[in-house]
PDB file of C-alpha atoms in Angstrom:
ATOM      1  CA  MET A   1     -13.345  -4.111  25.692  1.00  0.00           C
ATOM      2  CA  LYS A   2      -9.608  -4.106  26.306  1.00  0.00           C
ATOM      3  CA  LEU A   3      -8.087  -1.192  28.205  1.00  0.00           C
ATOM      4  CA  GLY A   4      -4.520  -0.112  27.590  1.00  0.00           C
ATOM      5  CA  LEU A   5      -2.181   2.792  27.114  1.00  0.00           C
ATOM      6  CA  SER A   6      -0.821   4.787  24.227  1.00  0.00           C
ATOM      7  CA  SER A   7       2.971   4.897  24.276  1.00  0.00           C
ATOM      8  CA  TYR A   8       2.499   8.660  23.803  1.00  0.00           C
ATOM      9  CA  SER A   9       1.386   8.809  27.446  1.00  0.00           C
ATOM     10  CA  LEU A  10       4.956   7.918  28.473  1.00  0.00           C
ATOM     11  CA  VAL A  11       6.721  10.028  25.853  1.00  0.00           C
ATOM     12  CA  ARG A  12       8.432  12.278  28.404  1.00  0.00           C
ATOM     13  CA  ALA A  13      10.008   9.262  30.077  1.00  0.00           C
ATOM     14  CA  ILE A  14      10.993   7.788  26.717  1.00  0.00           C
ATOM     15  CA  LYS A  15      12.567  11.036  25.502  1.00  0.00           C
ATOM     16  CA  SER A  16      14.446  11.484  28.794  1.00  0.00           C
ATOM     17  CA  GLN A  17      15.668   7.877  28.507  1.00  0.00           C
ATOM     18  CA  GLN A  18      14.099   6.815  31.803  1.00  0.00           C
ATOM     19  CA  LEU A  19      12.882   3.886  29.736  1.00  0.00           C
ATOM     20  CA  ASP A  20      12.687   2.863  26.100  1.00  0.00           C
ATOM     21  CA  ILE A  21       9.647   1.611  24.223  1.00  0.00           C
ATOM     22  CA  LEU A  22      10.320  -1.955  25.367  1.00  0.00           C
ATOM     23  CA  GLY A  23      10.473  -0.771  28.963  1.00  0.00           C
ATOM     24  CA  ALA A  24       7.234   1.143  28.377  1.00  0.00           C
ATOM     25  CA  ILE A  25       5.550  -2.083  27.303  1.00  0.00           C
ATOM     26  CA  ASP A  26       6.751  -3.738  30.498  1.00  0.00           C
ATOM     27  CA  TRP A  27       5.381  -0.815  32.523  1.00  0.00           C
ATOM     28  CA  ILE A  28       1.977  -0.985  30.829  1.00  0.00           C
ATOM     29  CA  ALA A  29       1.662  -4.706  31.503  1.00  0.00           C
ATOM     30  CA  ASP A  30       2.776  -4.250  35.109  1.00  0.00           C
ATOM     31  CA  ASN A  31       0.126  -1.565  35.656  1.00  0.00           C
ATOM     32  CA  GLY A  32      -2.900  -3.408  34.351  1.00  0.00           C
ATOM     33  CA  GLY A  33      -2.827  -2.488  30.671  1.00  0.00           C
ATOM     34  CA  GLU A  34      -4.175  -5.104  28.293  1.00  0.00           C
ATOM     35  CA  HIS A  35      -2.701  -3.542  25.173  1.00  0.00           C
ATOM     36  CA  VAL A  36      -0.212  -0.965  23.982  1.00  0.00           C
ATOM     37  CA  GLU A  37      -0.840   1.531  21.209  1.00  0.00           C
ATOM     38  CA  ILE A  38       2.377   2.313  19.370  1.00  0.00           C
ATOM     39  CA  VAL A  39       3.010   5.999  18.591  1.00  0.00           C
ATOM     40  CA  PRO A  40       6.576   6.361  17.224  1.00  0.00           C
ATOM     41  CA  ILE A  41       7.579   9.535  19.056  1.00  0.00           C
ATOM     42  CA  GLY A  42      10.829   9.241  20.973  1.00  0.00           C
ATOM     43  CA  PHE A  43      11.823   6.281  18.795  1.00  0.00           C
ATOM     44  CA  ASN A  44      11.868   5.598  15.056  1.00  0.00           C
ATOM     45  CA  LEU A  45      10.706   2.367  13.430  1.00  0.00           C
ATOM     46  CA  THR A  46      11.522   3.444   9.870  1.00  0.00           C
ATOM     47  CA  GLU A  47      15.182   3.930  10.717  1.00  0.00           C
ATOM     48  CA  ASN A  48      15.313   1.020  13.173  1.00  0.00           C
ATOM     49  CA  PRO A  49      13.321  -1.819  11.591  1.00  0.00           C
ATOM     50  CA  GLU A  50      14.761  -4.324  14.045  1.00  0.00           C
ATOM     51  CA  LEU A  51      12.793  -2.527  16.756  1.00  0.00           C
ATOM     52  CA  ILE A  52       9.528  -3.517  15.043  1.00  0.00           C
ATOM     53  CA  ASP A  53      10.166  -7.192  15.760  1.00  0.00           C
ATOM     54  CA  ALA A  54      11.427  -6.391  19.256  1.00  0.00           C
ATOM     55  CA  ILE A  55       8.180  -4.541  20.073  1.00  0.00           C
ATOM     56  CA  ARG A  56       6.041  -7.366  18.726  1.00  0.00           C
ATOM     57  CA  ASP A  57       8.040  -9.962  20.668  1.00  0.00           C
ATOM     58  CA  LYS A  58       8.031  -7.940  23.888  1.00  0.00           C
ATOM     59  CA  ALA A  59       4.243  -7.467  23.819  1.00  0.00           C
ATOM     60  CA  ALA A  60       3.786 -11.199  23.255  1.00  0.00           C
ATOM     61  CA  ALA A  61       6.194 -12.014  26.075  1.00  0.00           C
ATOM     62  CA  VAL A  62       4.331  -9.891  28.639  1.00  0.00           C
ATOM     63  CA  GLY A  63       0.928 -11.021  27.379  1.00  0.00           C
ATOM     64  CA  ILE A  64      -0.578  -7.820  25.985  1.00  0.00           C
ATOM     65  CA  ASP A  65      -1.850  -6.915  22.517  1.00  0.00           C
ATOM     66  CA  ILE A  66      -0.488  -4.296  20.184  1.00  0.00           C
ATOM     67  CA  SER A  67      -3.733  -2.514  19.387  1.00  0.00           C
ATOM     68  CA  ASN A  68      -2.953   0.295  16.976  1.00  0.00           C
ATOM     69  CA  TYR A  69      -0.133   2.011  15.130  1.00  0.00           C
ATOM     70  CA  ALA A  70      -0.518   5.802  14.975  1.00  0.00           C
ATOM     71  CA  ILE A  71       1.569   8.058  12.731  1.00  0.00           C
ATOM     72  CA  GLY A  72       1.636  11.590  11.397  1.00  0.00           C
ATOM     73  CA  ALA A  73       0.855  12.540   7.786  1.00  0.00           C
ATOM     74  CA  ASN A  74      -0.207  15.586   5.784  1.00  0.00           C
ATOM     75  CA  PHE A  75      -1.692  15.375   2.301  1.00  0.00           C
ATOM     76  CA  ILE A  76      -1.782  19.158   1.892  1.00  0.00           C
ATOM     77  CA  THR A  77       1.320  19.696  -0.226  1.00  0.00           C
ATOM     78  CA  GLU A  78       2.701  22.288  -2.601  1.00  0.00           C
ATOM     79  CA  THR A  79       3.057  19.934  -5.574  1.00  0.00           C
ATOM     80  CA  ARG A  80       1.396  16.829  -6.955  1.00  0.00           C
ATOM     81  CA  GLU A  81       4.714  15.009  -6.689  1.00  0.00           C
ATOM     82  CA  GLN A  82       4.868  15.728  -2.950  1.00  0.00           C
ATOM     83  CA  TYR A  83       1.278  14.546  -2.564  1.00  0.00           C
ATOM     84  CA  GLU A  84       2.008  11.239  -4.286  1.00  0.00           C
ATOM     85  CA  SER A  85       5.213  10.849  -2.289  1.00  0.00           C
ATOM     86  CA  GLU A  86       3.350  11.308   0.981  1.00  0.00           C
ATOM     87  CA  ILE A  87       0.833   8.638  -0.007  1.00  0.00           C
ATOM     88  CA  GLU A  88       3.656   6.225  -0.792  1.00  0.00           C
ATOM     89  CA  ARG A  89       5.396   7.049   2.504  1.00  0.00           C
ATOM     90  CA  VAL A  90       2.241   6.239   4.447  1.00  0.00           C
ATOM     91  CA  LYS A  91       1.891   2.949   2.551  1.00  0.00           C
ATOM     92  CA  ARG A  92       5.367   2.020   3.826  1.00  0.00           C
ATOM     93  CA  GLU A  93       4.062   2.781   7.322  1.00  0.00           C
ATOM     94  CA  VAL A  94       1.198   0.356   6.620  1.00  0.00           C
ATOM     95  CA  ASP A  95       3.905  -2.240   5.982  1.00  0.00           C
ATOM     96  CA  ILE A  96       5.286  -1.494   9.455  1.00  0.00           C
ATOM     97  CA  ALA A  97       1.816  -1.867  10.964  1.00  0.00           C
ATOM     98  CA  HIS A  98       1.515  -5.255   9.271  1.00  0.00           C
ATOM     99  CA  ARG A  99       4.920  -6.317  10.611  1.00  0.00           C
ATOM    100  CA  LEU A 100       3.837  -5.250  14.105  1.00  0.00           C
ATOM    101  CA  GLY A 101       0.813  -7.505  13.706  1.00  0.00           C
ATOM    102  CA  VAL A 102      -1.799  -4.787  14.255  1.00  0.00           C
ATOM    103  CA  LYS A 103      -5.175  -4.598  12.540  1.00  0.00           C
ATOM    104  CA  ARG A 104      -5.690  -0.872  13.175  1.00  0.00           C
ATOM    105  CA  MET A 105      -3.635   2.073  11.991  1.00  0.00           C
ATOM    106  CA  ARG A 106      -4.272   5.755  12.418  1.00  0.00           C
ATOM    107  CA  HIS A 107      -2.654   8.227  10.086  1.00  0.00           C
ATOM    108  CA  ASP A 108      -3.063  11.970  10.128  1.00  0.00           C
ATOM    109  CA  VAL A 109      -4.614  13.535   7.050  1.00  0.00           C
ATOM    110  CA  ALA A 110      -4.137  17.289   6.859  1.00  0.00           C
ATOM    111  CA  SER A 111      -2.964  20.437   8.564  1.00  0.00           C
ATOM    112  CA  ARG A 112      -3.643  24.010   7.454  1.00  0.00           C
ATOM    113  CA  LYS A 113      -3.468  27.502   8.904  1.00  0.00           C
ATOM    114  CA  ASP A 114      -6.727  28.271   7.119  1.00  0.00           C
ATOM    115  CA  THR A 115      -9.134  25.924   8.900  1.00  0.00           C
ATOM    116  CA  SER A 116     -12.313  27.388   7.418  1.00  0.00           C
ATOM    117  CA  MET A 117     -15.187  25.231   6.242  1.00  0.00           C
ATOM    118  CA  LEU A 118     -14.785  26.643   2.731  1.00  0.00           C
ATOM    119  CA  ARG A 119     -11.177  25.491   2.587  1.00  0.00           C
ATOM    120  CA  PHE A 120     -12.150  22.084   4.004  1.00  0.00           C
ATOM    121  CA  GLN A 121     -14.816  21.622   1.315  1.00  0.00           C
ATOM    122  CA  GLU A 122     -12.301  22.547  -1.372  1.00  0.00           C
ATOM    123  CA  ASP A 123      -9.750  20.046  -0.021  1.00  0.00           C
ATOM    124  CA  LEU A 124     -12.115  17.209   0.802  1.00  0.00           C
ATOM    125  CA  GLU A 125     -11.856  15.104  -2.365  1.00  0.00           C
ATOM    126  CA  LEU A 126      -8.062  15.441  -2.521  1.00  0.00           C
ATOM    127  CA  LEU A 127      -7.809  14.243   1.077  1.00  0.00           C
ATOM    128  CA  ALA A 128     -10.371  11.501   0.545  1.00  0.00           C
ATOM    129  CA  SER A 129      -8.474  10.200  -2.469  1.00  0.00           C
ATOM    130  CA  ALA A 130      -5.278   9.857  -0.440  1.00  0.00           C
ATOM    131  CA  CYS A 131      -7.077   8.079   2.401  1.00  0.00           C
ATOM    132  CA  ARG A 132      -8.875   5.836  -0.090  1.00  0.00           C
ATOM    133  CA  GLN A 133      -5.616   4.729  -1.710  1.00  0.00           C
ATOM    134  CA  ILE A 134      -4.057   3.946   1.649  1.00  0.00           C
ATOM    135  CA  ALA A 135      -7.148   2.090   2.901  1.00  0.00           C
ATOM    136  CA  ASP A 136      -7.175   0.022  -0.287  1.00  0.00           C
ATOM    137  CA  TYR A 137      -3.504  -0.831   0.209  1.00  0.00           C
ATOM    138  CA  ALA A 138      -4.104  -1.724   3.865  1.00  0.00           C
ATOM    139  CA  ALA A 139      -7.044  -3.971   2.980  1.00  0.00           C
ATOM    140  CA  GLN A 140      -4.678  -6.698   1.731  1.00  0.00           C
ATOM    141  CA  PHE A 141      -3.457  -7.021   5.332  1.00  0.00           C
ATOM    142  CA  ASP A 142      -6.970  -6.786   6.831  1.00  0.00           C
ATOM    143  CA  ILE A 143      -5.954  -3.475   8.439  1.00  0.00           C
ATOM    144  CA  VAL A 144      -8.513  -0.782   9.236  1.00  0.00           C
ATOM    145  CA  THR A 145      -7.081   2.703   8.718  1.00  0.00           C
ATOM    146  CA  SER A 146      -8.504   5.744  10.470  1.00  0.00           C
ATOM    147  CA  VAL A 147      -8.488   9.487  10.922  1.00  0.00           C
ATOM    148  CA  GLU A 148      -8.262  10.950  14.410  1.00  0.00           C
ATOM    149  CA  ASN A 149     -10.136  14.083  15.412  1.00  0.00           C
ATOM    150  CA  HIS A 150      -7.157  16.337  15.990  1.00  0.00           C
ATOM    151  CA  GLY A 151      -5.068  19.091  14.467  1.00  0.00           C
ATOM    152  CA  TYR A 152      -7.858  21.720  14.297  1.00  0.00           C
ATOM    153  CA  TYR A 153      -8.517  21.211  10.584  1.00  0.00           C
ATOM    154  CA  ILE A 154     -10.257  17.829  10.782  1.00  0.00           C
ATOM    155  CA  GLN A 155     -11.216  17.863  14.428  1.00  0.00           C
ATOM    156  CA  ALA A 156     -14.921  18.589  14.703  1.00  0.00           C
ATOM    157  CA  SER A 157     -17.202  15.544  14.556  1.00  0.00           C
ATOM    158  CA  ASP A 158     -18.966  16.653  11.360  1.00  0.00           C
ATOM    159  CA  ARG A 159     -15.688  17.046   9.459  1.00  0.00           C
ATOM    160  CA  VAL A 160     -14.526  13.601  10.566  1.00  0.00           C
ATOM    161  CA  GLN A 161     -17.809  12.124   9.346  1.00  0.00           C
ATOM    162  CA  ALA A 162     -17.586  14.026   6.077  1.00  0.00           C
ATOM    163  CA  LEU A 163     -14.158  12.554   5.375  1.00  0.00           C
ATOM    164  CA  ILE A 164     -15.221   9.016   6.305  1.00  0.00           C
ATOM    165  CA  HIS A 165     -18.201   9.192   3.944  1.00  0.00           C
ATOM    166  CA  ALA A 166     -16.105  10.740   1.164  1.00  0.00           C
ATOM    167  CA  VAL A 167     -13.504   7.966   1.430  1.00  0.00           C
ATOM    168  CA  ASP A 168     -16.310   5.383   1.369  1.00  0.00           C
ATOM    169  CA  ARG A 169     -14.278   2.345   2.341  1.00  0.00           C
ATOM    170  CA  PRO A 170     -15.378  -0.211   4.959  1.00  0.00           C
ATOM    171  CA  ASN A 171     -11.861  -0.266   6.398  1.00  0.00           C
ATOM    172  CA  PHE A 172     -11.578   3.517   6.860  1.00  0.00           C
ATOM    173  CA  ARG A 173     -13.029   4.732  10.137  1.00  0.00           C
ATOM    174  CA  THR A 174     -12.047   7.063  13.003  1.00  0.00           C
ATOM    175  CA  THR A 175      -9.806   6.885  16.016  1.00  0.00           C
ATOM    176  CA  LEU A 176     -12.205   8.675  18.338  1.00  0.00           C
ATOM    177  CA  ASP A 177     -10.448  10.818  20.945  1.00  0.00           C
ATOM    178  CA  VAL A 178     -13.029  11.895  23.515  1.00  0.00           C
ATOM    179  CA  GLY A 179     -10.984  14.912  24.612  1.00  0.00           C
ATOM    180  CA  ASN A 180      -9.793  16.291  21.289  1.00  0.00           C
ATOM    181  CA  PHE A 181     -13.251  17.557  20.336  1.00  0.00           C
ATOM    182  CA  MET A 182     -12.688  20.300  22.915  1.00  0.00           C
ATOM    183  CA  CYS A 183      -9.893  21.714  20.747  1.00  0.00           C
ATOM    184  CA  ALA A 184     -12.598  22.528  18.191  1.00  0.00           C
ATOM    185  CA  ASP A 185     -14.820  23.951  20.962  1.00  0.00           C
ATOM    186  CA  GLU A 186     -17.164  20.972  20.696  1.00  0.00           C
ATOM    187  CA  ASN A 187     -18.791  19.355  23.721  1.00  0.00           C
ATOM    188  CA  SER A 188     -17.268  15.912  24.210  1.00  0.00           C
ATOM    189  CA  VAL A 189     -20.507  14.226  25.276  1.00  0.00           C
ATOM    190  CA  ALA A 190     -22.380  15.459  22.199  1.00  0.00           C
ATOM    191  CA  ALA A 191     -19.523  14.706  19.810  1.00  0.00           C
ATOM    192  CA  VAL A 192     -18.962  11.194  21.138  1.00  0.00           C
ATOM    193  CA  LYS A 193     -22.674  10.465  20.668  1.00  0.00           C
ATOM    194  CA  LYS A 194     -22.383  11.560  17.036  1.00  0.00           C
ATOM    195  CA  ASN A 195     -19.228   9.655  16.135  1.00  0.00           C
ATOM    196  CA  ILE A 196     -19.015   6.507  18.266  1.00  0.00           C
ATOM    197  CA  ALA A 197     -20.666   4.462  15.508  1.00  0.00           C
ATOM    198  CA  TYR A 198     -17.672   5.246  13.253  1.00  0.00           C
ATOM    199  CA  ALA A 199     -14.958   4.332  15.782  1.00  0.00           C
ATOM    200  CA  SER A 200     -12.330   1.693  15.135  1.00  0.00           C
ATOM    201  CA  MET A 201     -10.377   2.801  18.208  1.00  0.00           C
ATOM    202  CA  VAL A 202     -11.153   5.027  21.213  1.00  0.00           C
ATOM    203  CA  HIS A 203      -8.792   7.338  23.116  1.00  0.00           C
ATOM    204  CA  PHE A 204      -9.585   8.593  26.589  1.00  0.00           C
ATOM    205  CA  LYS A 205      -8.041  11.997  27.169  1.00  0.00           C
ATOM    206  CA  ASP A 206      -9.128  14.788  29.509  1.00  0.00           C
ATOM    207  CA  PHE A 207      -8.641  18.549  29.581  1.00  0.00           C
ATOM    208  CA  TYR A 208      -9.150  21.504  31.866  1.00  0.00           C
ATOM    209  CA  LEU A 209     -11.075  24.264  30.066  1.00  0.00           C
ATOM    210  CA  ARG A 210     -10.926  28.007  30.712  1.00  0.00           C
ATOM    211  CA  PRO A 211     -12.687  30.781  28.750  1.00  0.00           C
ATOM    212  CA  ALA A 212     -10.884  33.068  26.337  1.00  0.00           C
ATOM    213  CA  ALA A 213     -10.919  36.018  28.734  1.00  0.00           C
ATOM    214  CA  LEU A 214      -9.145  34.012  31.441  1.00  0.00           C
ATOM    215  CA  ASN A 215      -5.733  32.992  30.120  1.00  0.00           C
ATOM    216  CA  PRO A 216      -3.953  30.953  32.822  1.00  0.00           C
ATOM    217  CA  GLY A 217      -0.600  31.248  31.021  1.00  0.00           C
ATOM    218  CA  THR A 218       2.150  28.630  30.796  1.00  0.00           C
ATOM    219  CA  GLY A 219       1.025  25.087  30.087  1.00  0.00           C
ATOM    220  CA  TRP A 220      -2.219  26.040  28.339  1.00  0.00           C
ATOM    221  CA  PHE A 221      -2.956  26.139  24.622  1.00  0.00           C
ATOM    222  CA  PRO A 222      -5.753  27.736  22.580  1.00  0.00           C
ATOM    223  CA  THR A 223      -8.832  26.099  21.156  1.00  0.00           C
ATOM    224  CA  ALA A 224      -9.998  26.980  17.653  1.00  0.00           C
ATOM    225  CA  SER A 225     -12.013  29.914  18.982  1.00  0.00           C
ATOM    226  CA  GLY A 226      -9.467  31.100  21.556  1.00  0.00           C
ATOM    227  CA  ASN A 227     -10.496  29.353  24.758  1.00  0.00           C
ATOM    228  CA  HIS A 228      -7.766  27.659  26.799  1.00  0.00           C
ATOM    229  CA  LEU A 229      -7.019  23.981  27.453  1.00  0.00           C
ATOM    230  CA  ARG A 230      -4.534  22.072  29.579  1.00  0.00           C
ATOM    231  CA  GLY A 231      -4.108  18.318  29.602  1.00  0.00           C
ATOM    232  CA  ALA A 232      -5.499  16.559  32.661  1.00  0.00           C
ATOM    233  CA  ILE A 233      -5.392  13.099  34.206  1.00  0.00           C
ATOM    234  CA  VAL A 234      -8.419  11.243  32.829  1.00  0.00           C
ATOM    235  CA  GLY A 235     -11.301  11.888  35.211  1.00  0.00           C
ATOM    236  CA  HIS A 236      -9.713  14.991  36.768  1.00  0.00           C
ATOM    237  CA  GLY A 237     -10.587  17.469  34.011  1.00  0.00           C
ATOM    238  CA  ASP A 238     -13.745  19.191  32.819  1.00  0.00           C
ATOM    239  CA  ILE A 239     -15.148  16.416  30.601  1.00  0.00           C
ATOM    240  CA  ASP A 240     -18.158  14.563  31.984  1.00  0.00           C
ATOM    241  CA  MET A 241     -16.171  11.343  31.762  1.00  0.00           C
ATOM    242  CA  ARG A 242     -18.797   9.169  33.408  1.00  0.00           C
ATOM    243  CA  GLN A 243     -21.354  10.184  30.765  1.00  0.00           C
ATOM    244  CA  VAL A 244     -18.852   9.736  27.940  1.00  0.00           C
ATOM    245  CA  ILE A 245     -17.974   6.241  29.143  1.00  0.00           C
ATOM    246  CA  SER A 246     -21.653   5.371  29.495  1.00  0.00           C
ATOM    247  CA  ILE A 247     -22.312   6.430  25.884  1.00  0.00           C
ATOM    248  CA  ILE A 248     -19.411   4.360  24.572  1.00  0.00           C
ATOM    249  CA  LYS A 249     -20.206   1.272  26.648  1.00  0.00           C
ATOM    250  CA  HIS A 250     -23.925   1.267  25.841  1.00  0.00           C
ATOM    251  CA  SER A 251     -23.286   1.919  22.142  1.00  0.00           C
ATOM    252  CA  GLY A 252     -22.043  -1.648  21.947  1.00  0.00           C
ATOM    253  CA  TYR A 253     -18.426  -0.643  21.302  1.00  0.00           C
ATOM    254  CA  ASP A 254     -16.255  -3.465  22.605  1.00  0.00           C
ATOM    255  CA  GLY A 255     -12.891  -2.780  21.009  1.00  0.00           C
ATOM    256  CA  TYR A 256      -9.640  -1.303  22.284  1.00  0.00           C
ATOM    257  CA  ILE A 257      -9.607   1.751  24.545  1.00  0.00           C
ATOM    258  CA  SER A 258      -6.371   3.678  25.069  1.00  0.00           C
ATOM    259  CA  VAL A 259      -5.704   6.108  27.866  1.00  0.00           C
ATOM    260  CA  GLU A 260      -3.734   9.019  26.426  1.00  0.00           C
ATOM    261  CA  PHE A 261      -2.206  11.225  29.105  1.00  0.00           C
ATOM    262  CA  GLU A 262      -0.643  14.585  28.213  1.00  0.00           C
ATOM    263  CA  GLY A 263      -0.956  16.568  31.421  1.00  0.00           C
ATOM    264  CA  MET A 264       1.687  18.419  33.415  1.00  0.00           C
ATOM    265  CA  GLU A 265       1.844  15.782  36.137  1.00  0.00           C
ATOM    266  CA  ASP A 266       4.390  12.962  36.244  1.00  0.00           C
ATOM    267  CA  CYS A 267       3.585  10.731  33.269  1.00  0.00           C
ATOM    268  CA  PHE A 268       3.697   7.515  35.276  1.00  0.00           C
ATOM    269  CA  THR A 269       1.272   8.864  37.866  1.00  0.00           C
ATOM    270  CA  GLY A 270      -1.019  10.385  35.229  1.00  0.00           C
ATOM    271  CA  SER A 271      -1.090   7.192  33.183  1.00  0.00           C
ATOM    272  CA  LYS A 272      -1.672   4.866  36.136  1.00  0.00           C
ATOM    273  CA  LEU A 273      -4.491   6.979  37.588  1.00  0.00           C
ATOM    274  CA  GLY A 274      -6.102   7.331  34.163  1.00  0.00           C
ATOM    275  CA  LEU A 275      -6.150   3.571  33.674  1.00  0.00           C
ATOM    276  CA  GLU A 276      -7.646   3.080  37.123  1.00  0.00           C
ATOM    277  CA  THR A 277     -10.340   5.703  36.571  1.00  0.00           C
ATOM    278  CA  VAL A 278     -11.471   4.383  33.188  1.00  0.00           C
ATOM    279  CA  ARG A 279     -11.603   0.823  34.518  1.00  0.00           C
ATOM    280  CA  ARG A 280     -13.645   1.897  37.551  1.00  0.00           C
ATOM    281  CA  LEU A 281     -16.103   4.028  35.615  1.00  0.00           C
ATOM    282  CA  TRP A 282     -16.536   1.384  32.906  1.00  0.00           C
ATOM    283  CA  ASP A 283     -17.534  -1.125  35.577  1.00  0.00           C
ATOM    284  CA  GLU A 284     -19.895   1.350  37.277  1.00  0.00           C
ATOM    285  CA  VAL A 285     -21.922   2.739  34.366  1.00  0.00           C
TER     286      VAL A 285
END
């Protein structure tokens, strides 16, 4: 197991220009991270290809891996031409992943206002076809592509599994985010048990949970059924993080683990404490 940080955890500092992505890599190495997961928010690798090489060289210089490249995508489009264009765009992102030197890449799959099971079943083969084409393209680089459990539409563990089986490629798996299941009102312990066998990458994220009738207001967002969540420092929220870590460790998973902080606290504090907590609990369970 190698523990590191998603660059998304430091996105507020990157957007405010307290540091850039190269400075973020320095910070991760200085604070015990063994890898960095690249999420191009607050910087753009498509428009600044020279930054791709700079990121790869910086990670090598400070002695940490680049574990994963994570991008947005949506294969729900109005026209067939837009659908094909989105597939081709994501293939160009696979080229960036290859240039970064990563062997894992997460791309989003779909977003809809209608998140019903009926709609999901109707869309499944269209979405699977897109993921299949991208996985086949990525296979030439020995890259494993993945879907993350987020965005409401493909967030519950069963829907993630359904997509993986529909794609039916050995190099298409899931970036398993232990916290994001809560957005679909699914218990993280139960969902992690169901999906850890499909994981190519694991995110540790934590949330505070409040029931629908108790809306705390600013800083909280709704789950699929109207409960309320707020990002927390890993280990400070309402997930039984010790049990989740025990499940992952004893499953035999020994790949990359990223702390992903999106709480209201200072991002440096939240990221550092999250790394410390995951390391401590991993050693204890």
